[in-house]
CSV table of C-alpha atoms and ligand atoms in Angstrom, one decimal:
chain,number,residue,atom,x,y,z
A,200,MET,CA,88.0,49.5,-131.7
A,201,ASN,CA,84.5,50.7,-131.8
A,202,GLU,CA,83.4,47.2,-131.0
A,203,VAL,CA,85.5,47.1,-127.9
A,204,LYS,CA,83.9,50.4,-126.9
A,205,ASP,CA,80.4,48.8,-127.4
A,206,LEU,CA,81.4,45.9,-125.1
A,207,MET,CA,82.4,48.4,-122.5
A,208,LEU,CA,79.0,50.0,-122.7
A,209,ASN,CA,77.7,46.5,-121.8
A,210,MET,CA,79.9,46.6,-118.8
A,211,LEU,CA,78.3,49.8,-117.6
A,212,ILE,CA,74.9,48.4,-118.3
A,213,ILE,CA,75.7,45.6,-115.8
A,214,LEU,CA,77.2,47.9,-113.2
A,215,LEU,CA,74.4,50.4,-113.1
A,216,PRO,CA,71.8,48.0,-111.7
A,217,ILE,CA,74.2,47.1,-108.9
A,218,PHE,CA,74.2,50.8,-107.8
A,219,VAL,CA,70.5,51.0,-108.2
A,220,TYR,CA,70.1,48.0,-106.0
A,221,GLN,CA,72.4,49.5,-103.4
A,222,THR,CA,70.5,52.8,-103.4
A,223,PHE,CA,66.9,51.5,-103.4
A,224,TRP,CA,66.9,48.1,-101.8
A,225,ILE,CA,69.7,47.2,-99.5
A,226,ASP,CA,68.8,49.8,-96.9
A,227,LYS,CA,65.4,48.5,-96.6
A,228,ALA,CA,66.4,45.2,-95.1
A,229,SER,CA,68.6,44.5,-92.1
A,230,LEU,CA,69.5,41.1,-93.3
A,231,PRO,CA,70.4,41.7,-96.9
A,232,MET,CA,69.4,39.4,-99.6
A,233,VAL,CA,67.6,37.0,-97.4
A,234,SER,CA,64.1,38.2,-97.9
A,235,SER,CA,62.1,37.2,-101.0
A,236,ARG,CA,61.6,40.9,-101.8
A,237,ASN,CA,65.3,41.2,-102.1
A,238,ARG,CA,65.6,38.2,-104.2
A,239,SER,CA,62.9,39.4,-106.6
A,240,ALA,CA,64.8,42.7,-106.8
A,241,ILE,CA,68.0,40.9,-107.7
A,242,SER,CA,66.4,38.8,-110.4
A,243,LEU,CA,64.5,41.7,-111.9
A,244,LEU,CA,67.6,43.8,-112.1
A,245,ALA,CA,69.8,41.0,-113.4
A,246,ALA,CA,67.2,40.2,-116.1
A,247,ILE,CA,66.9,43.8,-117.1
A,248,ALA,CA,70.7,44.1,-117.3
A,249,ALA,CA,71.0,40.9,-119.4
A,250,LEU,CA,68.3,42.1,-121.8
A,251,CYS,CA,69.8,45.5,-122.1
A,252,CYS,CA,73.2,43.9,-122.9
A,253,MET,CA,71.5,42.0,-125.7
A,254,MET,CA,70.1,45.3,-127.1
A,255,PHE,CA,73.6,46.7,-127.5
A,256,PRO,CA,75.8,43.9,-128.8
A,257,VAL,CA,78.7,43.9,-131.3
A,258,HIS,CA,78.4,42.1,-134.6
A,259,PRO,CA,81.7,40.6,-135.7
A,260,TYR,CA,79.9,38.4,-138.2
A,261,PRO,CA,76.5,38.9,-139.7
A,262,GLY,CA,73.8,37.0,-137.7
A,263,TYR,CA,76.1,36.6,-134.6
A,264,VAL,CA,76.2,38.9,-131.7
A,265,LEU,CA,78.6,39.2,-128.8
A,266,ASP,CA,77.5,40.8,-125.6
A,267,LEU,CA,78.0,40.4,-121.9
A,268,ARG,CA,74.6,38.9,-121.0
A,269,LEU,CA,76.3,36.0,-119.4
A,270,VAL,CA,77.6,38.1,-116.5
A,271,PRO,CA,74.2,39.2,-115.1
A,272,LEU,CA,72.9,35.7,-115.8
A,273,LEU,CA,75.6,34.1,-113.7
A,274,ILE,CA,75.3,36.8,-111.0
A,275,GLY,CA,71.5,36.1,-110.9
A,276,ILE,CA,72.2,32.4,-110.3
A,277,LEU,CA,74.9,32.9,-107.7
A,278,TYR,CA,73.1,35.5,-105.7
A,279,GLY,CA,69.4,35.4,-106.6
A,280,GLY,CA,68.5,31.8,-105.8
A,281,PHE,CA,66.9,29.1,-107.9
A,282,ARG,CA,63.6,30.6,-108.9
A,283,ALA,CA,65.2,34.0,-109.8
A,284,ALA,CA,67.8,32.2,-111.9
A,285,LEU,CA,65.2,30.3,-113.9
A,286,MET,CA,63.3,33.5,-114.6
A,287,ILE,CA,66.4,35.2,-115.9
A,288,ILE,CA,67.5,32.2,-118.0
A,289,ALA,CA,64.0,31.9,-119.5
A,290,GLY,CA,64.0,35.7,-120.3
A,291,VAL,CA,67.5,35.6,-121.9
A,292,TYR,CA,66.7,32.5,-124.0
A,293,LEU,CA,63.4,33.8,-125.3
A,294,TYR,CA,64.9,37.2,-126.3
A,295,SER,CA,67.8,35.5,-128.0
A,296,TRP,CA,65.4,33.3,-130.0
A,297,HIS,CA,63.6,36.5,-131.0
A,298,LEU,CA,67.0,38.0,-132.1
A,299,GLY,CA,67.9,35.2,-134.5
A,300,VAL,CA,68.3,31.5,-134.7
A,301,PRO,CA,72.1,31.2,-135.2
A,302,GLY,CA,72.9,33.2,-132.1
A,303,PHE,CA,70.3,31.2,-130.2
A,304,LEU,CA,71.9,27.9,-131.3
A,305,VAL,CA,75.4,29.0,-130.2
A,306,MET,CA,73.9,30.1,-126.8
A,307,ALA,CA,72.0,26.8,-126.4
A,308,MET,CA,75.3,24.9,-127.0
A,309,THR,CA,77.7,27.0,-125.0
A,310,TYR,CA,75.9,28.4,-122.0
A,311,PRO,CA,74.8,25.2,-120.2
A,312,PRO,CA,78.2,24.3,-118.8
A,313,ALA,CA,78.6,27.7,-117.2
A,314,ILE,CA,74.9,27.8,-116.0
A,315,ILE,CA,75.1,24.3,-114.5
A,316,THR,CA,78.4,25.0,-112.8
A,317,ALA,CA,76.9,28.2,-111.3
A,318,PHE,CA,73.9,26.3,-110.1
A,319,LEU,CA,76.1,23.7,-108.5
A,320,LEU,CA,78.3,26.4,-106.9
A,321,ALA,CA,75.4,28.6,-105.7
A,322,ALA,CA,74.7,27.0,-102.4
A,323,ARG,CA,78.3,26.9,-101.3
A,324,PHE,CA,79.2,30.2,-102.9
A,325,ARG,CA,77.3,32.1,-100.3
A,326,LEU,CA,79.5,30.8,-97.5
A,327,TRP,CA,82.8,31.6,-99.1
A,328,GLU,CA,85.1,34.4,-98.2
A,329,ARG,CA,85.3,37.4,-100.6
A,330,ARG,CA,88.6,36.5,-102.3
A,331,ARG,CA,87.4,33.1,-103.2
A,332,LYS,CA,84.1,34.4,-104.5
A,333,LEU,CA,86.0,36.9,-106.7
A,334,THR,CA,88.4,34.4,-108.3
A,335,THR,CA,85.8,31.7,-108.8
A,336,ALA,CA,83.2,33.9,-110.3
A,337,SER,CA,85.6,35.8,-112.6
A,338,LEU,CA,87.2,32.5,-113.7
A,339,LEU,CA,83.8,31.0,-114.5
A,340,ALA,CA,82.8,34.0,-116.6
A,341,PHE,CA,86.2,34.1,-118.3
A,342,LEU,CA,86.1,30.4,-119.2
A,343,ALA,CA,82.5,30.5,-120.3
A,344,ALA,CA,83.3,33.4,-122.6
A,345,LEU,CA,86.2,31.6,-124.0
A,346,LEU,CA,84.0,28.6,-124.8
A,347,VAL,CA,81.4,30.8,-126.6
A,348,ASN,CA,84.1,32.3,-128.7
A,349,THR,CA,85.7,29.0,-129.7
A,350,VAL,CA,82.3,27.6,-130.6
A,351,VAL,CA,81.3,30.6,-132.7
A,352,LEU,CA,84.5,30.5,-134.7
A,353,LEU,CA,84.3,26.7,-135.2
A,354,PHE,CA,80.7,27.0,-136.2
A,355,LEU,CA,81.6,29.6,-138.8
A,356,ASP,CA,84.7,27.7,-139.8
A,357,GLU,CA,86.8,30.8,-139.2
A,358,PRO,CA,90.5,30.8,-138.1
A,359,LEU,CA,91.0,31.0,-134.4
A,360,LEU,CA,94.3,32.7,-133.9
A,361,THR,CA,94.8,34.6,-137.2
A,362,ASN,CA,91.3,36.0,-137.1
A,363,PRO,CA,90.9,39.7,-138.1
A,364,HIS,CA,88.4,40.2,-135.3
A,365,LEU,CA,90.8,38.9,-132.7
A,366,PRO,CA,90.9,42.1,-130.6
A,367,VAL,CA,87.1,42.0,-130.2
A,368,PHE,CA,87.2,38.3,-129.2
A,369,ALA,CA,90.0,38.9,-126.8
A,370,ALA,CA,88.2,41.9,-125.3
A,371,TYR,CA,85.0,39.8,-125.0
A,372,VAL,CA,86.7,37.2,-123.0
A,373,VAL,CA,88.7,39.6,-120.8
A,374,LEU,CA,85.8,41.9,-120.2
A,375,HIS,CA,83.7,38.9,-119.0
A,376,GLY,CA,86.2,38.1,-116.3
A,377,PHE,CA,86.8,41.8,-115.4
A,378,THR,CA,83.1,42.8,-115.3
A,379,MET,CA,82.3,39.8,-113.1
A,380,TRP,CA,85.2,40.7,-110.8
A,381,ILE,CA,84.0,44.3,-110.3
A,382,SER,CA,80.4,43.2,-109.9
A,383,VAL,CA,81.1,40.6,-107.3
A,384,TYR,CA,83.4,43.1,-105.5
A,385,LEU,CA,80.7,45.8,-105.4
A,386,ILE,CA,78.0,43.3,-104.3
A,387,GLU,CA,80.2,41.9,-101.6
A,388,ASN,CA,81.2,45.3,-100.4
A,389,MET,CA,77.7,46.5,-100.0
A,390,ARG,CA,76.6,43.3,-98.3
A,391,GLU,CA,79.4,43.6,-95.8
A,392,LYS,CA,78.3,47.2,-95.0
A,393,ALA,CA,74.7,46.2,-94.6
A,394,ALA,CA,75.7,43.3,-92.4
A,395,LEU,CA,77.7,45.7,-90.2
A,396,ARG,CA,74.8,48.0,-89.9
A,397,PHE,CA,72.7,45.1,-88.8
A,398,GLU,CA,75.3,44.1,-86.2
A,399,ILE,CA,75.5,47.6,-84.7
A,400,GLN,CA,71.7,47.6,-84.4
A,401,GLN,CA,71.8,44.3,-82.7
A,402,ALA,CA,74.6,45.3,-80.3
A,403,GLU,CA,72.8,48.4,-79.3
A,404,LYS,CA,69.7,46.4,-78.6
A,405,MET,CA,71.6,43.9,-76.5
A,406,ARG,CA,73.0,46.8,-74.5
A,407,ILE,CA,69.6,48.0,-73.7
A,408,MET,CA,68.4,44.5,-72.9
A,409,GLY,CA,71.2,44.1,-70.4
A,410,GLN,CA,70.3,47.3,-68.6
A,411,LEU,CA,66.6,46.5,-68.6
A,412,ALA,CA,67.3,43.0,-67.2
A,413,ALA,CA,68.4,44.4,-63.9
A,414,SER,CA,65.3,46.4,-63.4
A,415,ILE,CA,63.1,43.5,-64.5
A,416,ALA,CA,64.7,41.1,-62.1
A,417,HIS,CA,63.9,43.7,-59.4
A,418,GLU,CA,60.3,44.0,-60.6
A,419,VAL,CA,59.8,40.2,-60.6
A,420,ARG,CA,61.2,39.8,-57.1
A,421,ASN,CA,58.3,41.9,-55.7
A,422,PRO,CA,55.5,39.6,-56.8
A,423,MET,CA,57.5,36.6,-55.6
A,424,THR,CA,57.8,38.0,-52.1
A,425,VAL,CA,54.1,38.7,-52.1
A,426,VAL,CA,53.2,35.1,-53.3
A,427,ARG,CA,55.6,33.7,-50.8
A,428,GLY,CA,53.8,35.6,-48.0
A,429,PHE,CA,50.4,34.3,-49.1
A,430,LEU,CA,51.6,30.7,-49.3
A,431,GLN,CA,52.9,31.0,-45.8
A,432,LEU,CA,49.6,32.3,-44.6
A,433,LEU,CA,47.8,29.5,-46.4
A,434,GLN,CA,49.9,27.0,-44.4
A,435,SER,CA,47.9,27.6,-41.3
A,436,ASP,CA,44.5,25.9,-40.9
A,437,GLN,CA,42.7,28.8,-39.2
A,438,ILE,CA,42.1,30.8,-42.3
A,439,PRO,CA,38.4,31.1,-43.3
A,440,SER,CA,37.7,29.9,-46.8
A,441,ASP,CA,36.7,33.3,-48.3
A,442,LYS,CA,40.1,34.7,-47.1
A,443,ARG,CA,41.8,31.7,-48.5
A,444,GLN,CA,40.1,32.3,-51.9
A,445,MET,CA,41.2,35.9,-51.9
A,446,PHE,CA,44.8,35.0,-51.1
A,447,LEU,CA,44.9,32.5,-53.8
A,448,LYS,CA,43.5,34.9,-56.3
A,449,LEU,CA,45.9,37.7,-55.4
A,450,GLY,CA,48.8,35.3,-55.6
A,451,ILE,CA,47.8,34.1,-59.0
A,452,ASP,CA,47.4,37.7,-60.2
A,453,GLU,CA,50.9,38.6,-59.0
A,454,LEU,CA,52.3,35.5,-60.8
A,455,ASP,CA,50.5,36.4,-64.0
A,456,ARG,CA,51.9,39.9,-63.8
A,457,SER,CA,55.5,38.8,-63.5
A,458,GLU,CA,54.9,36.2,-66.2
A,459,SER,CA,53.8,39.0,-68.6
A,460,ILE,CA,56.7,41.2,-67.7
A,461,ILE,CA,59.1,38.4,-68.5
A,462,SER,CA,57.4,37.3,-71.7
A,463,ASN,CA,57.3,40.9,-72.9
A,464,TYR,CA,61.0,41.2,-72.3
A,465,LEU,CA,61.7,38.0,-74.1
A,466,ALA,CA,59.6,39.0,-77.0
A,467,PHE,CA,61.7,42.1,-77.4
A,468,ALA,CA,65.0,40.2,-77.0
A,469,ARG,CA,64.2,37.8,-79.7
A,470,PRO,CA,66.4,38.1,-82.8
A,471,GLN,CA,64.6,39.6,-85.6
A,472,VAL,CA,64.2,39.2,-89.3
A,473,SER,CA,63.1,42.2,-91.2
A,474,ARG,CA,59.6,42.2,-92.5
A,475,ILE,CA,57.4,45.2,-93.3
A,476,GLU,CA,53.7,44.6,-92.4
A,477,ALA,CA,50.6,46.3,-91.1
A,478,VAL,CA,51.4,47.1,-87.5
A,479,ASP,CA,49.1,48.5,-84.8
A,480,ALA,CA,51.1,51.5,-83.7
A,481,ALA,CA,49.0,52.0,-80.5
A,482,GLU,CA,49.6,48.4,-79.5
A,483,ARG,CA,53.4,48.7,-80.1
A,484,VAL,CA,53.5,51.9,-78.0
A,485,GLU,CA,51.6,50.3,-75.1
A,486,HIS,CA,53.8,47.2,-75.4
A,487,ALA,CA,57.0,49.3,-75.2
A,488,ALA,CA,55.7,51.3,-72.3
A,489,GLY,CA,54.9,48.0,-70.6
A,490,ILE,CA,58.4,46.6,-70.9
A,491,ILE,CA,60.0,49.8,-69.7
A,492,SER,CA,57.7,50.5,-66.8
A,493,SER,CA,59.8,48.8,-64.2
A,494,TYR,CA,62.8,50.7,-65.3
A,495,ALA,CA,60.8,53.9,-65.2
A,496,THR,CA,59.5,53.3,-61.7
A,497,LEU,CA,62.9,52.7,-60.5
A,498,ARG,CA,64.0,56.1,-61.7
A,499,ASN,CA,60.9,58.0,-60.5
A,500,VAL,CA,59.6,58.6,-64.0
A,501,GLU,CA,55.9,58.6,-64.7
A,502,ILE,CA,54.9,57.3,-68.2
A,503,ASN,CA,51.8,58.7,-69.9
A,504,THR,CA,50.5,57.3,-73.1
A,505,ARG,CA,47.9,58.6,-75.5
A,506,THR,CA,47.1,56.3,-78.4
A,507,THR,CA,44.5,55.9,-81.0
A,508,PRO,CA,43.6,52.2,-81.1
A,509,GLY,CA,43.7,50.5,-84.4
A,510,LEU,CA,46.2,53.0,-85.9
A,511,PHE,CA,47.8,50.8,-88.5
A,512,ILE,CA,51.1,51.7,-90.1
A,513,GLU,CA,53.5,50.1,-92.5
A,514,ALA,CA,56.5,49.0,-90.4
A,515,ASP,CA,58.6,46.2,-89.1
A,516,PRO,CA,57.1,45.5,-85.7
A,517,GLU,CA,60.3,44.5,-84.0
A,518,HIS,CA,62.2,47.4,-85.4
A,519,LEU,CA,59.5,49.8,-84.4
A,520,SER,CA,59.7,48.4,-80.8
A,521,GLN,CA,63.5,49.0,-80.9
A,522,VAL,CA,63.0,52.6,-82.0
A,523,LEU,CA,60.5,53.3,-79.2
A,524,MET,CA,62.7,51.6,-76.7
A,525,ASN,CA,65.8,53.7,-77.7
A,526,LEU,CA,63.8,56.9,-77.5
A,527,ILE,CA,62.0,56.1,-74.3
A,528,LYS,CA,65.1,55.0,-72.6
A,529,ASN,CA,67.0,58.2,-73.6
A,530,GLY,CA,64.0,60.2,-72.3
A,531,ILE,CA,64.1,58.4,-68.9
A,532,GLU,CA,67.9,58.8,-68.7
A,533,ALA,CA,67.5,62.6,-69.4
A,534,MET,CA,65.4,62.9,-66.3
A,535,GLN,CA,67.9,62.3,-63.5
A,536,HIS,CA,65.5,63.5,-60.9
A,537,GLY,CA,62.3,62.0,-62.2
A,538,GLY,CA,59.7,63.5,-64.4
A,539,VAL,CA,57.0,62.7,-66.9
A,540,LEU,CA,57.5,60.8,-70.2
A,541,THR,CA,54.7,61.2,-72.7
A,542,ILE,CA,54.3,58.9,-75.6
A,543,ILE,CA,51.6,59.4,-78.1
A,544,ALA,CA,50.6,57.6,-81.3
A,545,VAL,CA,47.9,59.4,-83.3
A,546,PRO,CA,46.9,60.0,-86.9
A,547,ASP,CA,48.7,62.9,-88.4
A,548,ASP,CA,46.8,63.2,-91.6
A,549,ALA,CA,45.1,60.7,-94.0
A,550,GLU,CA,48.4,59.2,-95.1
A,551,ASN,CA,50.6,59.4,-92.0
A,552,ALA,CA,50.7,58.5,-88.4
A,553,ARG,CA,52.6,60.5,-85.8
A,554,ILE,CA,54.4,59.0,-82.9
A,555,GLU,CA,56.0,61.3,-80.3
A,556,VAL,CA,58.2,60.6,-77.3
A,557,ALA,CA,58.6,63.6,-75.0
A,558,ASP,CA,60.4,64.1,-71.8
A,559,THR,CA,60.8,66.8,-69.2
A,560,GLY,CA,64.5,66.2,-68.8
A,561,VAL,CA,67.8,68.0,-69.3
A,562,GLY,CA,67.2,68.8,-73.0
A,563,MET,CA,69.9,69.7,-75.6
A,564,THR,CA,71.5,72.7,-77.0
A,565,PRO,CA,71.0,73.4,-80.7
A,566,ASP,CA,74.6,72.2,-81.2
A,567,GLU,CA,73.9,68.9,-79.4
A,568,THR,CA,70.7,68.4,-81.4
A,569,SER,CA,72.5,68.8,-84.7
A,570,ARG,CA,75.0,66.1,-83.7
A,571,LEU,CA,72.3,63.6,-82.9
A,572,GLY,CA,72.6,60.5,-85.2
A,573,ASN,CA,76.3,60.7,-85.5
A,574,PRO,CA,77.8,57.5,-84.3
A,575,PHE,CA,79.4,57.7,-80.9
A,576,PHE,CA,78.0,61.1,-80.0
A,577,SER,CA,77.1,60.6,-76.4
A,578,THR,CA,77.1,62.8,-73.3
A,579,LYS,CA,76.7,59.8,-71.0
A,580,GLN,CA,79.5,58.1,-69.2
A,581,ASP,CA,78.5,54.6,-70.3
A,582,GLY,CA,76.8,55.8,-73.5
A,583,THR,CA,77.6,54.4,-76.9
A,584,GLY,CA,75.9,57.1,-79.0
A,585,LEU,CA,74.5,54.4,-81.3
A,586,GLY,CA,70.9,54.4,-80.1
A,587,ILE,CA,69.9,57.5,-82.1
A,588,MET,CA,71.9,56.5,-85.1
A,589,VAL,CA,70.2,53.1,-85.2
A,590,THR,CA,66.8,54.8,-84.7
A,591,TYR,CA,67.4,57.2,-87.6
A,592,GLN,CA,68.4,54.3,-89.8
A,593,ILE,CA,65.4,52.2,-89.0
A,594,ILE,CA,63.0,55.1,-89.5
A,595,GLN,CA,64.6,55.9,-92.8
A,596,SER,CA,64.3,52.3,-93.9
A,597,MET,CA,60.6,52.3,-93.1
A,598,ASN,CA,60.1,55.5,-95.3
A,599,GLY,CA,59.4,57.6,-92.3
A,600,LYS,CA,60.7,60.9,-91.0
A,601,ILE,CA,62.0,61.9,-87.6
A,602,GLU,CA,62.4,65.4,-86.1
A,603,VAL,CA,63.6,66.6,-82.7
A,604,GLU,CA,62.6,69.6,-80.7
A,605,SER,CA,64.6,70.3,-77.6
A,606,ALA,CA,65.3,73.1,-75.2
A,607,LYS,CA,68.2,73.0,-72.7
A,608,GLY,CA,66.7,72.4,-69.2
A,609,ALA,CA,63.2,72.0,-70.4
A,610,GLY,CA,63.0,68.7,-72.2
A,611,THR,CA,63.0,67.0,-75.5
A,612,ARG,CA,60.5,65.8,-78.0
A,613,PHE,CA,61.1,63.3,-80.8
A,614,ILE,CA,58.5,63.3,-83.5
A,615,ILE,CA,58.2,60.4,-85.9
A,616,THR,CA,56.0,60.3,-89.0
A,617,LEU,CA,55.3,57.0,-90.6
A,618,PRO,CA,53.0,56.0,-93.5
A,619,ARG,CA,49.7,54.7,-92.5
A,620,LYS,CA,48.2,51.5,-93.8
A,621,SER,CA,44.5,51.8,-94.6
A,622,ASP,CA,42.4,50.0,-91.9
A,623,LEU,CA,40.7,47.9,-94.6
A,624,LEU,CA,43.9,46.4,-95.9
A,625,ALA,CA,45.2,45.8,-92.4
A,626,GLY,CA,42.0,43.8,-91.5
A,627,ARG,CA,40.9,45.4,-88.3
A,628,LYS,CA,41.2,43.2,-85.3
B,734,ADP,P1,73.5,57.0,-75.6
B,734,ADP,O1,72.2,56.9,-75.0
B,734,ADP,O2,74.3,55.7,-75.5
B,734,ADP,O3,74.3,58.2,-75.1
B,734,ADP,P2,72.1,57.7,-78.0
B,734,ADP,O4,72.5,57.6,-79.4
B,734,ADP,O5,70.9,57.0,-77.5
B,734,ADP,O6,73.4,57.2,-77.2
B,734,ADP,O7,72.0,59.2,-77.6
B,734,ADP,C1,73.1,60.1,-78.0
B,734,ADP,C2,73.1,61.4,-77.2
B,734,ADP,O8,72.0,62.2,-77.5
B,734,ADP,C3,72.9,61.2,-75.7
B,734,ADP,O9,74.2,60.9,-75.1
B,734,ADP,C4,72.4,62.5,-75.2
B,734,ADP,O10,73.4,63.4,-75.0
B,734,ADP,C5,71.5,62.9,-76.4
B,734,ADP,N1,70.1,62.6,-76.2
B,734,ADP,C6,69.4,61.7,-76.8
B,734,ADP,N2,68.1,61.7,-76.4
B,734,ADP,C7,68.0,62.7,-75.5
B,734,ADP,C8,66.9,63.2,-74.7
B,734,ADP,N3,65.7,62.7,-74.7
B,734,ADP,N4,67.2,64.3,-73.9
B,734,ADP,C9,68.4,64.8,-73.8
B,734,ADP,N5,69.5,64.4,-74.6
B,734,ADP,C10,69.3,63.3,-75.4
B,735,MG,MG1,70.5,55.8,-75.7
């Protein structure tokens, strides 16, 4: 029975890294397990799990060990990608060689069918629905374990069915299937949650895009009217050539301006893949202020920015833009009768940068402030109450901090602190 207990310890060794992964990695990416960082995390954790299993095996016969290393190995192949899988396999085989030759030989003979099957399945596996993944993966682990057992017993010329160690062997096979089932279930569950978070973030962004689009259309129409007027004037022959030059230049300037409004807007609308890099915070703030300027003008809001140029932070540029956009838009919406929106991006101390978005709008009561970030908390008629939630999630995923100061009737200030990147590393522009 003790041996069965030891095998269950193996099971815990495998489940623990999955929780570790969920806690430390998955929140950092909006598209889980796509980035190479995520893949390296998976392969590292799977390799550690496999090696730890091998450190706590059971020994039914001298020289032979039984453990659940096959499970993390297969998970690594199915979820981690080709390179990760090769790393894990190499690690497991090397360590097994170090542990003893008979065990290594058994492994060399019995693992390849399972490994090859997993490799063949890996590409399609990702597309399957959860139930199919669960059955296939557990069945694979179960059959692989059965094969290992059979070969070990044949190798030793021991009886198969009347074996005194039968409970251990049975537990070994069953636990393979079971551990695989739980592992895949947990992984799928957490991936679904992460995907949902990503979708909410996208949906909230699209909502803002839709609302901005109207004001941008408005903003672009002005220059078009101006250009049309100039073209009409240029139609007549009586215009002196210096005037003609001036009209042409003004017309071109107007067109350039609308072109930049549109391309800014499109850059923000682009779907994004998460990547943390050195980002110029000042540039992002000015960029966001630029996109929103037409919306602000329409609502009688003046935008002031104060930024320290070349203030590099570690962030995802698209996500940072989205955070700024959410906060700026809330600020503008809080000022029904116009007002001043102040955005600053300055160094806080040697390690951190501070970004603030402050308005002179309606403000919030302490009760409202404490409810910020709860999904669906909104005081607006067409509000979703997702903007602040998404904002908090993004800031958290970039290892930052966000605080609110608000007074009813006076205004609100959001203060974000994000880690700075040293200018040297960022390679100053
Ligand atoms: P929505 O804008 O769709 O209502 P948000 O998550 O962006 O959702 O904001 C949630 C709520 O927080 C708002 O409805 C509003 O009551 C409050 N809020 C957010 N920002 C401000 C602000 N700058 N001034 C006053 N209230 C704010
Ligand atoms: Mg909002």
